[in-house]
PDB file of C-alpha atoms in Angstrom:
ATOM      1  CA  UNK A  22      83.115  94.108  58.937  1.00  0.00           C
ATOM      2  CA  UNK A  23      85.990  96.237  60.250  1.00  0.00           C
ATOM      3  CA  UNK A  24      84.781  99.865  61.424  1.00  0.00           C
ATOM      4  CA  UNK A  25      86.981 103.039  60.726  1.00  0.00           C
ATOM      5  CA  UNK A  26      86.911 105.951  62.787  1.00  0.00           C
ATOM      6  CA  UNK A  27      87.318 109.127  61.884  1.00  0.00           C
ATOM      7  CA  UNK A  28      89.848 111.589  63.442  1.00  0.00           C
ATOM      8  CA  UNK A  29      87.420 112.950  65.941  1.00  0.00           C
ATOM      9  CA  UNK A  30      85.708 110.288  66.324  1.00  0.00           C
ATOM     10  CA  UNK A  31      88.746 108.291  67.173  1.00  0.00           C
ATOM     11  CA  UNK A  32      90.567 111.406  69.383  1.00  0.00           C
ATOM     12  CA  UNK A  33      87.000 111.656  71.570  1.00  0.00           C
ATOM     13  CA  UNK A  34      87.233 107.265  72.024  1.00  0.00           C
ATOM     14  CA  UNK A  35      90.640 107.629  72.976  1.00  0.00           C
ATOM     15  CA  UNK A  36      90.196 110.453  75.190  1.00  0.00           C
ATOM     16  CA  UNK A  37      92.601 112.419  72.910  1.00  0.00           C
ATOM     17  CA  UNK A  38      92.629 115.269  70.998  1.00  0.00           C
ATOM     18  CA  UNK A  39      92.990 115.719  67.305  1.00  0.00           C
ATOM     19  CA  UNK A  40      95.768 118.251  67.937  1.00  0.00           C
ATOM     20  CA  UNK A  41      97.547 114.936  69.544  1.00  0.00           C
ATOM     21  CA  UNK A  42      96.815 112.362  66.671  1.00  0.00           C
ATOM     22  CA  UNK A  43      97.927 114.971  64.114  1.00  0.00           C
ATOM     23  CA  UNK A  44     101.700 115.263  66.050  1.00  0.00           C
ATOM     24  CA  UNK A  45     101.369 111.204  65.903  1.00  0.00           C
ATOM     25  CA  UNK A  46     101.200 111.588  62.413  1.00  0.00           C
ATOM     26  CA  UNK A  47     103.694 114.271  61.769  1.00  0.00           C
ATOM     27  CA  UNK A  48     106.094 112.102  63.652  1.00  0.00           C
ATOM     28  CA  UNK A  49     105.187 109.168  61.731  1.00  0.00           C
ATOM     29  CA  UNK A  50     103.574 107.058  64.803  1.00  0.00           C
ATOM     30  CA  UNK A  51      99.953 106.727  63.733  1.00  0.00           C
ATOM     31  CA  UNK A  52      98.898 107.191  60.021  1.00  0.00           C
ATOM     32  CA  UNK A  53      95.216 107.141  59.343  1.00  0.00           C
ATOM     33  CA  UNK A  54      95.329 103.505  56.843  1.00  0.00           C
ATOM     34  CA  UNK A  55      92.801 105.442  54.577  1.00  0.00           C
ATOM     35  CA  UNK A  56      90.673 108.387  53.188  1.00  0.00           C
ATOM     36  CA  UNK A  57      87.205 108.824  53.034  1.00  0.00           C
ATOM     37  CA  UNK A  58      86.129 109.773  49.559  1.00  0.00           C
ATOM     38  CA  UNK A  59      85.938 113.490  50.581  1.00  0.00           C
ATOM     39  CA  UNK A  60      90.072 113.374  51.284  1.00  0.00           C
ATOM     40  CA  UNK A  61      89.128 112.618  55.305  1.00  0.00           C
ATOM     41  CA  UNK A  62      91.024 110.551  57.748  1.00  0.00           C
ATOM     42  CA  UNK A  63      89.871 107.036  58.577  1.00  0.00           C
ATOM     43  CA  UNK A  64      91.879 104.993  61.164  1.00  0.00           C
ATOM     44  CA  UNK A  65      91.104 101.367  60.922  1.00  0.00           C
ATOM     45  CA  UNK A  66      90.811  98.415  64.065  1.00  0.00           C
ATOM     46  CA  UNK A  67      94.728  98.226  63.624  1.00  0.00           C
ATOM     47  CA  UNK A  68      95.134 101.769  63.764  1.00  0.00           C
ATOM     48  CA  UNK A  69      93.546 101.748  67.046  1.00  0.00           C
ATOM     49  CA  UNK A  70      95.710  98.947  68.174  1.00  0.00           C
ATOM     50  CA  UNK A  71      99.194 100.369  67.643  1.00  0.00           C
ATOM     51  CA  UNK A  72      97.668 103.861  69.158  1.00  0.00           C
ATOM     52  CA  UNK A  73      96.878 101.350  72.360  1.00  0.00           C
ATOM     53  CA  UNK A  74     100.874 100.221  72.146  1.00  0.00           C
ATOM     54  CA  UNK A  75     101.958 103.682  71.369  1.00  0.00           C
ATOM     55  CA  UNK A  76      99.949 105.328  74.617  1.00  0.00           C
ATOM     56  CA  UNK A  77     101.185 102.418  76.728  1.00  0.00           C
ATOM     57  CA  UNK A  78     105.135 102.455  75.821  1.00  0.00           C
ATOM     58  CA  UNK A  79     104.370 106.581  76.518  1.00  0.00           C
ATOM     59  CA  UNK A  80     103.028 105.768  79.828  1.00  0.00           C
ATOM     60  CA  UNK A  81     106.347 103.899  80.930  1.00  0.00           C
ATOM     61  CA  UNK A  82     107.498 107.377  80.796  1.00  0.00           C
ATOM     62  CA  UNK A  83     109.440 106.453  77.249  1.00  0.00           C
ATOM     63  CA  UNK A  84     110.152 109.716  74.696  1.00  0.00           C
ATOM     64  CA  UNK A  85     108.307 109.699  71.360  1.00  0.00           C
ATOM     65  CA  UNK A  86     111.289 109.025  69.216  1.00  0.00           C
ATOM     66  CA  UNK A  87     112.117 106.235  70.987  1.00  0.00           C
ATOM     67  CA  UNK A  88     108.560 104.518  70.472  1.00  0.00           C
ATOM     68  CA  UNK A  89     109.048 104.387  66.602  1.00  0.00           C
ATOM     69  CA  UNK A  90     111.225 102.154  66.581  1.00  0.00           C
ATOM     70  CA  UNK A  91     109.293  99.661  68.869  1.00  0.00           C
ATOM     71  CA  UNK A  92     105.836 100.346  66.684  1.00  0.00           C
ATOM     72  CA  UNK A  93     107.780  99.027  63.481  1.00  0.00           C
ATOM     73  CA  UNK A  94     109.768  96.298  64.999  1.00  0.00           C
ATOM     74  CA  UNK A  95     107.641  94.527  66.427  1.00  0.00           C
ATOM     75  CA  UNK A  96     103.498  93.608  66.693  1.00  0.00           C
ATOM     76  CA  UNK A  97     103.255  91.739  69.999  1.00  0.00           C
ATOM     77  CA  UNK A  98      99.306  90.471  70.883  1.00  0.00           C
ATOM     78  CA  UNK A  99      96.875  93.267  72.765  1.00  0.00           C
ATOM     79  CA  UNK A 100      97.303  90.797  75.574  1.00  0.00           C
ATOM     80  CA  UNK A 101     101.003  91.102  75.819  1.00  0.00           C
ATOM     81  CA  UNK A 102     100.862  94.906  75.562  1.00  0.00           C
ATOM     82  CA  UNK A 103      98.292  95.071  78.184  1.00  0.00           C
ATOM     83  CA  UNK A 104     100.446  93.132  80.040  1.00  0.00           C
ATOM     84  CA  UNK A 105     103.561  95.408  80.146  1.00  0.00           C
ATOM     85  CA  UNK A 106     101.241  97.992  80.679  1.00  0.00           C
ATOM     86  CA  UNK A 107      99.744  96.981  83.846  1.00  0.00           C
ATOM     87  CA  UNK A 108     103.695  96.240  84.844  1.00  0.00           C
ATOM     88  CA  UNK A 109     104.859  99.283  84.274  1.00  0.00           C
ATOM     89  CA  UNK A 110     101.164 100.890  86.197  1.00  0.00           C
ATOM     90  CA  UNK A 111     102.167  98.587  89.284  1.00  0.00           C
ATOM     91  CA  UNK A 112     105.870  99.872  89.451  1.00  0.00           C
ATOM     92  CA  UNK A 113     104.567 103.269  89.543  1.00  0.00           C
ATOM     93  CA  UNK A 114     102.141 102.864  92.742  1.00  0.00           C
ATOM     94  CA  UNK A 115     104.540 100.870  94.412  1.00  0.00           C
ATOM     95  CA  UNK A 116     107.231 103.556  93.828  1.00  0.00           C
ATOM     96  CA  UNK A 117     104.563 106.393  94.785  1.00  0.00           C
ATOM     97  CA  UNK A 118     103.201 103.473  97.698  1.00  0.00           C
ATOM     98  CA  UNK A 119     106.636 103.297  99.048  1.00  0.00           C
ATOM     99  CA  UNK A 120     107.220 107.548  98.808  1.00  0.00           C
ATOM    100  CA  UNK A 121     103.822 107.867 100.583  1.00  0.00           C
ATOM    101  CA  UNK A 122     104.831 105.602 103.156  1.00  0.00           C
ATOM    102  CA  UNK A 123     108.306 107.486 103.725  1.00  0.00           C
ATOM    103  CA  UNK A 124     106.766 110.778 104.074  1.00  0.00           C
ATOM    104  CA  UNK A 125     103.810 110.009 106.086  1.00  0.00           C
ATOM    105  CA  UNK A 126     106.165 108.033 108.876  1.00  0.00           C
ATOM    106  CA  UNK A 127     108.172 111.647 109.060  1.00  0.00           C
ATOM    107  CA  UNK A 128     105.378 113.608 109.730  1.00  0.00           C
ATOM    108  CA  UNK A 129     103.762 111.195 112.447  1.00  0.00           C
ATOM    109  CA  UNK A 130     107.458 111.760 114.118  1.00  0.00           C
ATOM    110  CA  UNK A 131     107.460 115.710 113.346  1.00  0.00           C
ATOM    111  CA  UNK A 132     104.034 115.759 114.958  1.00  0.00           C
ATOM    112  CA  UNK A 133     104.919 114.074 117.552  1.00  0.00           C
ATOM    113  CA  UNK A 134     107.668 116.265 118.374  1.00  0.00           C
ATOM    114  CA  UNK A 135     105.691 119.417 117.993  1.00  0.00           C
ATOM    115  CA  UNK A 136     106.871 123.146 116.770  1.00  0.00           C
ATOM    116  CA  UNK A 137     110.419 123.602 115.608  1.00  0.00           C
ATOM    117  CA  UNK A 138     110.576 119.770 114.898  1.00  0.00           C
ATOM    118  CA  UNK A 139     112.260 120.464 111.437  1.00  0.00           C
ATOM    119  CA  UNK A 140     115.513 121.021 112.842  1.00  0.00           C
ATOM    120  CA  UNK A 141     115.357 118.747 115.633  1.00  0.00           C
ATOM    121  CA  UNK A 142     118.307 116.023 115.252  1.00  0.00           C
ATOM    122  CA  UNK A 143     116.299 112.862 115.890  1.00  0.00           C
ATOM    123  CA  UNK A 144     113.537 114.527 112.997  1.00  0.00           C
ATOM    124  CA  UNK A 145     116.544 114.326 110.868  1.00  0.00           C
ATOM    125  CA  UNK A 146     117.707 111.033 111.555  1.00  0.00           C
ATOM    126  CA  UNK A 147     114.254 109.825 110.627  1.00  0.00           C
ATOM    127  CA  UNK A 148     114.203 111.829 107.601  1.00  0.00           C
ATOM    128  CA  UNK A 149     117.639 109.897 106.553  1.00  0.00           C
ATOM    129  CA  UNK A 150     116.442 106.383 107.861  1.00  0.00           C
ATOM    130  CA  UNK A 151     113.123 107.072 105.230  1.00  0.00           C
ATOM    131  CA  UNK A 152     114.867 108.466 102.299  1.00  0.00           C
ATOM    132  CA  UNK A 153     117.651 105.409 103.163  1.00  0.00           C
ATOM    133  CA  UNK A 154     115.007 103.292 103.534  1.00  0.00           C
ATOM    134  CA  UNK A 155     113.391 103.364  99.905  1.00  0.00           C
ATOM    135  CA  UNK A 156     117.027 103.292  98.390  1.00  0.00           C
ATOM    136  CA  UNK A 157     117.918  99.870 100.232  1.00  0.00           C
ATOM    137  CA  UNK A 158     114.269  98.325  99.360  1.00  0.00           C
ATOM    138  CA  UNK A 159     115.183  99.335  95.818  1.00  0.00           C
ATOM    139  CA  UNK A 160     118.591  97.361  96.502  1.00  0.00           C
ATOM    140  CA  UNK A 161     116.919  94.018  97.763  1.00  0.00           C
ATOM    141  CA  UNK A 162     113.735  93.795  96.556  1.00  0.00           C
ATOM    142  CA  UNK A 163     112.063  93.184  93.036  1.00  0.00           C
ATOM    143  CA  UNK A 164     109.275  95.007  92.068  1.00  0.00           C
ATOM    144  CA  UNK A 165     107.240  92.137  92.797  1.00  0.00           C
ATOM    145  CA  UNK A 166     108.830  91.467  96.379  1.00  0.00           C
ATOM    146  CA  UNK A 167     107.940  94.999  97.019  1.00  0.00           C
ATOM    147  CA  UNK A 168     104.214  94.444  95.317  1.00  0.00           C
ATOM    148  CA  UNK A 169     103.919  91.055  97.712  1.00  0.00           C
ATOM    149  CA  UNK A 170     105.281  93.427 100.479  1.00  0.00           C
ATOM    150  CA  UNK A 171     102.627  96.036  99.994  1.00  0.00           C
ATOM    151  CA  UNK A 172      99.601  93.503  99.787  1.00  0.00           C
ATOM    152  CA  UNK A 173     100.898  92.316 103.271  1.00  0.00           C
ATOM    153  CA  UNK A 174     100.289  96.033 104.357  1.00  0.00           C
ATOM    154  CA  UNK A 175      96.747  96.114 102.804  1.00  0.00           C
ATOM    155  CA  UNK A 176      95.918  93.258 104.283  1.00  0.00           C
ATOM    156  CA  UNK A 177      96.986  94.871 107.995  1.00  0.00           C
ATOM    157  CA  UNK A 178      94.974  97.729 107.362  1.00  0.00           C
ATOM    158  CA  UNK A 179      96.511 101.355 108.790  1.00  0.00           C
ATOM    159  CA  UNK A 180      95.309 100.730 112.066  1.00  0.00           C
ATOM    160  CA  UNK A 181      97.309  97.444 112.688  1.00  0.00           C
ATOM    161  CA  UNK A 182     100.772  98.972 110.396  1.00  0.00           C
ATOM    162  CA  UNK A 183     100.515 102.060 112.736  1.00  0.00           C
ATOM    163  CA  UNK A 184     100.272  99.820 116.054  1.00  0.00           C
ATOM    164  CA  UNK A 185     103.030  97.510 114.465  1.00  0.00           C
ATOM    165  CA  UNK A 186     105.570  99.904 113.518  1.00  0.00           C
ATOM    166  CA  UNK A 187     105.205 101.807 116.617  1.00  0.00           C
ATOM    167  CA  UNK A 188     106.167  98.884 118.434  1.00  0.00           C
ATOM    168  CA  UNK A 189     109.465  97.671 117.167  1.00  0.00           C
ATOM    169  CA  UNK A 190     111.491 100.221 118.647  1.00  0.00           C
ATOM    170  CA  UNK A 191     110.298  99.279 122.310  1.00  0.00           C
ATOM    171  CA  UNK A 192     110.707  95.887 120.996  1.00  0.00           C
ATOM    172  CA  UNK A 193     114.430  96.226 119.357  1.00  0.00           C
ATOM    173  CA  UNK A 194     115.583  98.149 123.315  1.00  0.00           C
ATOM    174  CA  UNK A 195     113.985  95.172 125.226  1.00  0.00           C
ATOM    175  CA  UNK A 196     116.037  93.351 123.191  1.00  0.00           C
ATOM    176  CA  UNK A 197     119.390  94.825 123.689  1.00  0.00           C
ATOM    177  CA  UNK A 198     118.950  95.077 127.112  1.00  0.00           C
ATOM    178  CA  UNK A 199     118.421  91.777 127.711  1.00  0.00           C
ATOM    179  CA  UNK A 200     121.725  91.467 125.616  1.00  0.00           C
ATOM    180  CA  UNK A 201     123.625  94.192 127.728  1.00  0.00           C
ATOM    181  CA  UNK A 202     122.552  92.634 130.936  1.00  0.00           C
ATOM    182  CA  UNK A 203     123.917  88.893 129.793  1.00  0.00           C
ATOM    183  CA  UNK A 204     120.724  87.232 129.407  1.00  0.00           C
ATOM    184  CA  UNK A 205     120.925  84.070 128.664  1.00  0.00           C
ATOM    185  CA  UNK A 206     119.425  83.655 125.195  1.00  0.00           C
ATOM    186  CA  UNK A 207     117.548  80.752 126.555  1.00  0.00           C
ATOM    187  CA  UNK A 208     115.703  82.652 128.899  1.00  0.00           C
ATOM    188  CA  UNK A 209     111.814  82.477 128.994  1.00  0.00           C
ATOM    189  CA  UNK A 210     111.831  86.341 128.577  1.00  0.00           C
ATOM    190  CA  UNK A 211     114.199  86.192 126.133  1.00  0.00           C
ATOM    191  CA  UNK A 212     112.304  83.909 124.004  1.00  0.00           C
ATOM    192  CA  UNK A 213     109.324  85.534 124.227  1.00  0.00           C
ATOM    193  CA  UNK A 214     110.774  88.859 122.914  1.00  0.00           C
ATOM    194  CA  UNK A 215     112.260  86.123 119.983  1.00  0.00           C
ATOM    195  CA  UNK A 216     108.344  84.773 119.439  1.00  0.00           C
ATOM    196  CA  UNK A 217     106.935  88.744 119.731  1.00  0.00           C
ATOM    197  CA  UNK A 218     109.800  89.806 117.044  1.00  0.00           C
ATOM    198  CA  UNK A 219     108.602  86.707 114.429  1.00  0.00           C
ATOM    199  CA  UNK A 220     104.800  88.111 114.906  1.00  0.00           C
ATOM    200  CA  UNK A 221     105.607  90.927 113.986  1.00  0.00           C
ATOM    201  CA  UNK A 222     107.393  90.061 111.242  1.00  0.00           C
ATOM    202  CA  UNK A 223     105.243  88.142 109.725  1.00  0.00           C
ATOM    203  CA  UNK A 224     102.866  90.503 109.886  1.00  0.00           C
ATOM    204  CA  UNK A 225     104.638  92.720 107.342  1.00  0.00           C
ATOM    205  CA  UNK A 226     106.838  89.914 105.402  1.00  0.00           C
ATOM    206  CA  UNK A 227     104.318  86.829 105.285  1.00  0.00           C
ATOM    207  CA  UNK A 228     105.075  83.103 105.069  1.00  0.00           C
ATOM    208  CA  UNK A 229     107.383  83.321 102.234  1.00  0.00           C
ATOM    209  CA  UNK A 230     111.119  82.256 103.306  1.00  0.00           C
ATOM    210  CA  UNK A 231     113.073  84.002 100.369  1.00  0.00           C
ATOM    211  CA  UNK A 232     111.425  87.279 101.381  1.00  0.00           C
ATOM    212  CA  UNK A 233     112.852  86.293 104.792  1.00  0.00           C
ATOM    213  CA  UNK A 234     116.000  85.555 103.631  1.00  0.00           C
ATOM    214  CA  UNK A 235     116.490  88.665 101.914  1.00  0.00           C
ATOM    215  CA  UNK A 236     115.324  91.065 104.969  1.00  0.00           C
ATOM    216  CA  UNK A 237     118.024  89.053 106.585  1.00  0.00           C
ATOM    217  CA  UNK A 238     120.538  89.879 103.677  1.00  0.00           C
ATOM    218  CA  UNK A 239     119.207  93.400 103.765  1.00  0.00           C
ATOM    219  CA  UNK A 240     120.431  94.039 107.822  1.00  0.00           C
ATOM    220  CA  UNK A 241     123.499  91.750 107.880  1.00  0.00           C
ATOM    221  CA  UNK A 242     124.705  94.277 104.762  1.00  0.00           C
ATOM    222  CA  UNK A 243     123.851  97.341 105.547  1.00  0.00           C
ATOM    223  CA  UNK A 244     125.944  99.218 108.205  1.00  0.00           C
ATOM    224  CA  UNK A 245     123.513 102.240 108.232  1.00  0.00           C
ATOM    225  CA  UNK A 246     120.738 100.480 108.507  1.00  0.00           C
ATOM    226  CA  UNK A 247     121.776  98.726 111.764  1.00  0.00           C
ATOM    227  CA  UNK A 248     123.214 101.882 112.967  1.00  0.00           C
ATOM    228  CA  UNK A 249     119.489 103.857 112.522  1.00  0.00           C
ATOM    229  CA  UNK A 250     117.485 101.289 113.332  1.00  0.00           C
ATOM    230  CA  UNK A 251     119.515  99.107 116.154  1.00  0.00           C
ATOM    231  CA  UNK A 252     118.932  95.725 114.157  1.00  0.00           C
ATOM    232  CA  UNK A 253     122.624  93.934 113.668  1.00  0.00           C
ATOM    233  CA  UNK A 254     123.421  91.030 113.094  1.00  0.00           C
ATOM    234  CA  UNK A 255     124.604  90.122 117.007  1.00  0.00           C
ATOM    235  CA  UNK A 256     121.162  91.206 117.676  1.00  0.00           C
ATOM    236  CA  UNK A 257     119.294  88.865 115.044  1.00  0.00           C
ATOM    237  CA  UNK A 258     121.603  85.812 116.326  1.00  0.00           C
ATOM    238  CA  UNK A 259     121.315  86.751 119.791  1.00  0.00           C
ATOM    239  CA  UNK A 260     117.002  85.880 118.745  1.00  0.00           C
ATOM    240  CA  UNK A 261     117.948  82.993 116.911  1.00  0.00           C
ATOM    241  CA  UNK A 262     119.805  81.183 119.729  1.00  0.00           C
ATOM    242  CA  UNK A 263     116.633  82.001 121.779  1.00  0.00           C
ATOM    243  CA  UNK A 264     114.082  79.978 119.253  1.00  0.00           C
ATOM    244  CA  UNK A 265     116.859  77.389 118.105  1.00  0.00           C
ATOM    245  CA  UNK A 266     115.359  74.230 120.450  1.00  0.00           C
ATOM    246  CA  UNK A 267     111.801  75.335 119.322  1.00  0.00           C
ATOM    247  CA  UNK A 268     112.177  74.293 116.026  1.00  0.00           C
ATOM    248  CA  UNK A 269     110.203  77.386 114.743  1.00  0.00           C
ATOM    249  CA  UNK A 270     111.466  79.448 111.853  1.00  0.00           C
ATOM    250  CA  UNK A 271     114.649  82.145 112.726  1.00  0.00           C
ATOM    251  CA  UNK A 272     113.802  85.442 113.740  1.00  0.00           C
ATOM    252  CA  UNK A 273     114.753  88.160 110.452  1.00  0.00           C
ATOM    253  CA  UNK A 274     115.908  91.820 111.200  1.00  0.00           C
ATOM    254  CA  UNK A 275     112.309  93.003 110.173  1.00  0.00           C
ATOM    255  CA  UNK A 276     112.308  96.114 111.544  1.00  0.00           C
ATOM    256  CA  UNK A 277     110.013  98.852 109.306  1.00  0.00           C
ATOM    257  CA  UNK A 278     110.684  97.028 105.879  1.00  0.00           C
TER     258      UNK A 278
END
């Protein structure tokens, strides 16, 4: 037998109030599919459906008068909505993830560089290479290269990310020296920098190749990129020429994806 629920029982379920679920009805979102014989409102199991749908198209950040239309058009299965709702859940950590990780890289540098750091030039440059950072990850990456991207950072642990990041600049200079001074790329220290640079990188990007192949895209593409964080594309073929009789996978420009 299908239960109703009255309008405060339903609001306290929901975690609601009946303030809320009257302005649901006045907008013509949720009507109560009966009355109790004293002229009180009783939402059915349906009713509690669509005010599942409702709450999770709102939570996608979508305006009330555009949910309407939605409701009526269409009655997709609990699983399916739950579905899009846990989507849309995932895109916002991985958006706050990625802001978190922006912010808290520019104030490990602003520590670093003490009082006054604020207006210090190479503050500022990391303050663009963040803010640039999450605008080209937005450009290459699909919310579930990004989600694939984050689980690789989990998986490091803070400890590891903080020791990795901090040592890809050393790594990227070592690098262009060896390409200032002529190195051959052949060279046994050359190719070790080459085998350091794929650890690293697969530390952050994982075994898959199309996740590869787009971090590759990403620096070959993007002028200020290379220019902020010294990864071009001379750079990445100087590494690959160094690994290309190994038969191991090509070194990707990486660097703080």
């Amino acid at each position: 037998m299908n239960k109703n629920y009255s309008v405060g029982e339903l609001a306290q379920r929901s975690g609601l109030t009946v303030r809320a679920l009257h302005h649901y009805e006045k907008l013509g979102l949720l009507r109560p599919s009966a009355r109790s014989e004293a002229g009180y409102r009783l939402y059915s199991e349906a009713d509690v459906l669509r005010l599942h749908r409702l709450l999770a198209w709102r939570q996608t950040g979508m305006a009330l008068k555009d949910i309407g239309p939605l409701l009526d058009s269409e009655s997709p299965a609990l699983r399916e909505v739950l579905a899009r709702q846990v989507a849309a859940l995932q895109a916002q950590m991985l958006q706050q993830q990625q802001l978190l990780d922006a912010l808290q890289h520019v104030a490990r540098q602003a520590e670093g560089q003490g009082a006054g750091a604020d207006t210090e030039p190479s503050l500022i440059e990391h303050l663009l290479f963040a803010m640039s950072m999450m605008r080209v990850q937005d450009k290459y990456f699909s919310a579930e290269d990004r989600l694939v991207l984050a689980q690789q950072k989990a998986q490091m642990g803070p400890e590891r990310v903080l020791a990795a990041e901090a040592e890809w600049p050393a790594l990227i200079r070592s690098v262009q020296q060896e390409m200032a001074r002529g190195t051959p790329s052949g060279s046994p220290r050359v190719r070790t920098l080459a085998q350091r640079w794929m650890a690293l990188t697969q530390q952050f990007v994982g075994d898959s190749p199309a996740l590869r192949s787009k971090v590759t895209t990403m620096y070959a593409q993007e002028p200020d990129l290379q220019r902020l964080t010294g990864v071009t594309p001379e750079l990445i073929g100087y590494l690959r020429q160094a690994v290309a009789a190994s038969g191991e996978a090509a070194p990707t420009g990486e660097a703080q994806a």
